Coordinates of C-alpha atoms in Angstrom, one line a residue:
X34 CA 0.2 0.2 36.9
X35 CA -2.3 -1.9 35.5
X36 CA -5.4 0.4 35.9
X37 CA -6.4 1.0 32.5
X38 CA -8.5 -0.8 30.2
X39 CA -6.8 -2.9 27.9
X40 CA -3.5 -1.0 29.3
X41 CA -4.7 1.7 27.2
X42 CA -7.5 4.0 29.0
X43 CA -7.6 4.8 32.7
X44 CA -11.4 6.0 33.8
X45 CA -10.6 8.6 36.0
X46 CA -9.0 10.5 32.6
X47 CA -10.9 8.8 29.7
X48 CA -9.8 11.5 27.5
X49 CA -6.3 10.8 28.1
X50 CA -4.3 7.5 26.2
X51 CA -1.1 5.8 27.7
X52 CA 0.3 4.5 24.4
X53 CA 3.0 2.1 24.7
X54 CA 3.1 1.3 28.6
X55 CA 1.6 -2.4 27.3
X56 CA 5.5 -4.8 27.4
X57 CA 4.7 -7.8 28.2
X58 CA 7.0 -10.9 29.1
X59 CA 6.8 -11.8 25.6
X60 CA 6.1 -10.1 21.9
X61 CA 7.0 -6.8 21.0
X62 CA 6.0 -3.7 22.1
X63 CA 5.2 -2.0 18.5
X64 CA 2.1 -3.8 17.6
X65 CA 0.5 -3.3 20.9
X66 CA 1.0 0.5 21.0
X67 CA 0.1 0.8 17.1
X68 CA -3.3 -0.5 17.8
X69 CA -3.1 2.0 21.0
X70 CA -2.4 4.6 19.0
X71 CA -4.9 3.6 16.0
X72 CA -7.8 3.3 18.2
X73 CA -7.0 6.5 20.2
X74 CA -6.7 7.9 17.0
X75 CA -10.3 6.7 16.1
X76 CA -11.8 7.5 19.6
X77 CA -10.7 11.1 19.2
X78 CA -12.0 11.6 15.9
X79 CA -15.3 9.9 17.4
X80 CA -15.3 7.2 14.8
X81 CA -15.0 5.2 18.0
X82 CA -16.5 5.5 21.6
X83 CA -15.1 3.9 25.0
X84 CA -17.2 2.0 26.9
X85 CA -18.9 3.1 30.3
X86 CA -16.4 4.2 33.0
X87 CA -18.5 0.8 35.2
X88 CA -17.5 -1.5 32.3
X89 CA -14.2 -0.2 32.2
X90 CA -13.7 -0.4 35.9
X91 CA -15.1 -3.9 35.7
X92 CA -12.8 -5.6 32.8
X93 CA -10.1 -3.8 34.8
X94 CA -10.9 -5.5 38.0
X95 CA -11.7 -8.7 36.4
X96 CA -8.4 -8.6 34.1
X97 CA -6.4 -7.7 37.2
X98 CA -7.7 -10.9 39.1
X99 CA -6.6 -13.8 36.1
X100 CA -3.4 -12.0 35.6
X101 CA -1.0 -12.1 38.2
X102 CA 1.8 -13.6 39.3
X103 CA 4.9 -14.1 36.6
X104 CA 2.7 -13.8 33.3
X105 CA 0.8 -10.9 34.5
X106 CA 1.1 -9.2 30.7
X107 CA 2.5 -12.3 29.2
X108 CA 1.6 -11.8 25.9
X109 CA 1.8 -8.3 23.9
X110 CA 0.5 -10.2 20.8
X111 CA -3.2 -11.0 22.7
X112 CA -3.4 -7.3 23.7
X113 CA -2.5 -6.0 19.8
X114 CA -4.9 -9.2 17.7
X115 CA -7.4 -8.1 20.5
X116 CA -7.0 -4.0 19.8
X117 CA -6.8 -4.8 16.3
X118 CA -10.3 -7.0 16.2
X119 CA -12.5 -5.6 18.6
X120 CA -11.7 -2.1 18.4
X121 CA -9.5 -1.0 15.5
X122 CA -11.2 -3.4 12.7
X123 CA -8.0 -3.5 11.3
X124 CA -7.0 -7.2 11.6
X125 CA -6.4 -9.5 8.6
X126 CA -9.0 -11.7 7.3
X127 CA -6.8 -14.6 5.7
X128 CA -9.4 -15.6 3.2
X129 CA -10.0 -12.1 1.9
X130 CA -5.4 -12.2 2.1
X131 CA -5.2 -15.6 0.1
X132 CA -8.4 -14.5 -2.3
X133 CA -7.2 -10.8 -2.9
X134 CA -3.3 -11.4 -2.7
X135 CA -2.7 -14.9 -3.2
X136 CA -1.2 -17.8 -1.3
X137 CA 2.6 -16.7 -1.4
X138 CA 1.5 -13.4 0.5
X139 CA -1.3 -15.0 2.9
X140 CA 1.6 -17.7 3.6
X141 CA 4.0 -15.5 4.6
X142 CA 2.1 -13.2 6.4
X143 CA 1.1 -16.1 8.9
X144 CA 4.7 -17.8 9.2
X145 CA 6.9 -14.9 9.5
X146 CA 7.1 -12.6 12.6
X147 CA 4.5 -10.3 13.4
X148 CA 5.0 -6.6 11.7
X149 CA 2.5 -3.7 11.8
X150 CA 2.0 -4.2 8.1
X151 CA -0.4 -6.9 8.6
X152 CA -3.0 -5.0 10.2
X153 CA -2.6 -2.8 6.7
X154 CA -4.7 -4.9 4.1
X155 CA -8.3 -3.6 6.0
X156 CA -9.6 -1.6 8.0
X157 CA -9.2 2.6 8.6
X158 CA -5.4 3.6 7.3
X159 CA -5.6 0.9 5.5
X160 CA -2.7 0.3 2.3
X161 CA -3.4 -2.9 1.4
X162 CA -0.7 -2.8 -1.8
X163 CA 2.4 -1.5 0.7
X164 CA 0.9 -4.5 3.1
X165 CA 1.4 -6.6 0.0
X166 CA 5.1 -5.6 -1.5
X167 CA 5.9 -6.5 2.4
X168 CA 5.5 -9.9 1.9
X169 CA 6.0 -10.2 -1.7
X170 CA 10.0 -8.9 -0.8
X171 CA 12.1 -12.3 0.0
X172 CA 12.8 -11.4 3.6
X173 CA 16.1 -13.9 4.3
X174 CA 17.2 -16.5 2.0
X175 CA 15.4 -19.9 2.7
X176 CA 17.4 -23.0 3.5
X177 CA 15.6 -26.1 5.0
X178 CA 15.9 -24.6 8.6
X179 CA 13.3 -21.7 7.8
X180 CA 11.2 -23.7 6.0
X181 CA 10.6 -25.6 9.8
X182 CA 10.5 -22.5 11.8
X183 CA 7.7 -21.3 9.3
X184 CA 5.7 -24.3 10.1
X185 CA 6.2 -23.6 13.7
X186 CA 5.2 -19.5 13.1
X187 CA 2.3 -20.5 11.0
X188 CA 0.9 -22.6 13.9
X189 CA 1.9 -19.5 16.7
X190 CA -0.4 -17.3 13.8
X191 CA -3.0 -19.4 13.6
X192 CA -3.0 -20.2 17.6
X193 CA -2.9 -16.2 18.1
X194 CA -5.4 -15.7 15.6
X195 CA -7.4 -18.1 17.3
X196 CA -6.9 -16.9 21.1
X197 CA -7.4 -13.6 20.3
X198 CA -11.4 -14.6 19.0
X199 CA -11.7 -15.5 22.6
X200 CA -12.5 -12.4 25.0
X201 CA -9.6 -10.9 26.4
X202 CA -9.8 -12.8 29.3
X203 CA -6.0 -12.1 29.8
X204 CA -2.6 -14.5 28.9
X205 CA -1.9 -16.0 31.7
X206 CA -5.0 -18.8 32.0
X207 CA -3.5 -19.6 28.1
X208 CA 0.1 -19.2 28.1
X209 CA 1.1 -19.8 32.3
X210 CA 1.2 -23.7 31.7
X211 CA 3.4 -23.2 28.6
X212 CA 5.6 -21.3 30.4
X213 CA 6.2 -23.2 33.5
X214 CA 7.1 -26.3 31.2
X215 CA 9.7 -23.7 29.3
X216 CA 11.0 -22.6 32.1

């Protein structure tokens, strides 16, 4: 069902959150529903508010009309970066990451794989030293191989990061062509 706002709120039952009903064809499912949860956390200790039930019904109908087909929720990353930035304030701002924790940290916290922890250096329930030990821990042991693939992460981060300053405008306008070459 993809009557909610940002798969999250439906406007018929504002008050009530479907956390974790956000898999897409690609990405994991724990950094979408951890910004769900986060910002339902935030809207009920009214820290946050939802917008009108006419905007809601509107992104709905509008997100509902550029996703369809095959890539309908494509990308579980979008949904998180776009939780995390616009309603969360909880995503990672790599100059205050390279400034505060230095370039080993900020390096590997755009080349290896996505983890909740990075949306822990700012922001509310923020640990930005726990954050920190994540990536200061050697997470496999580096042989030429990795050293490519973290090239290739870093420019997934950094195209993420990038995507997800755009509106949520949904994946399948950005990702669809990708795919169809893939597949």
């Amino acid at each position: 069902n993809r009557d909610r706002y940002l798969l999250t709120f439906h406007p018929d039952i504002a008050k009530v959150a479907f956390i974790g009903f956000c898999r897409g064809h690609a990405g994991s499912i724990i950094l979408p529903t951890e910004m769900q949860a986060r910002w339902f956390a935030l809207l009920v200790s009214g820290k946050r508010t939802l917008p009108s039930e006419a905007t809601m019904r509107t992104d709905i109908q509008r997100t509902k009309r550029q996703n369809t087909g095959y890539a309908a929720t494509l990308g579980a990353w979008f949904l998180a970066n776009f939780i995390a930035r616009h309603h969360v304030g909880c995503e990672p701002d790599p100059v205050q990451v390279l400034s505060r924790h230095g370039l080993r940290v900020c390096w590997r916290m755009y080349t290896q794989s996505f983890a909740g922890y990075m949306f822990r250096f700012r922001g509310p329930h923020a640990v930005p030293h726990v954050a920190r030990l994540a990536y200061e821990e050697p997470q496999h042991s580096k042989i030429a191989i990795w050293h490519a693939l973290e090239v290739c992460c870093l420019f997934l981060g950094l195209l993420f990061y990038v995507a997800s300053h755009i509106p949520y405008i949904g994946t399948t306008q950005l990702i669809a062509p990708l795919m169809s070459v893939w597949l």
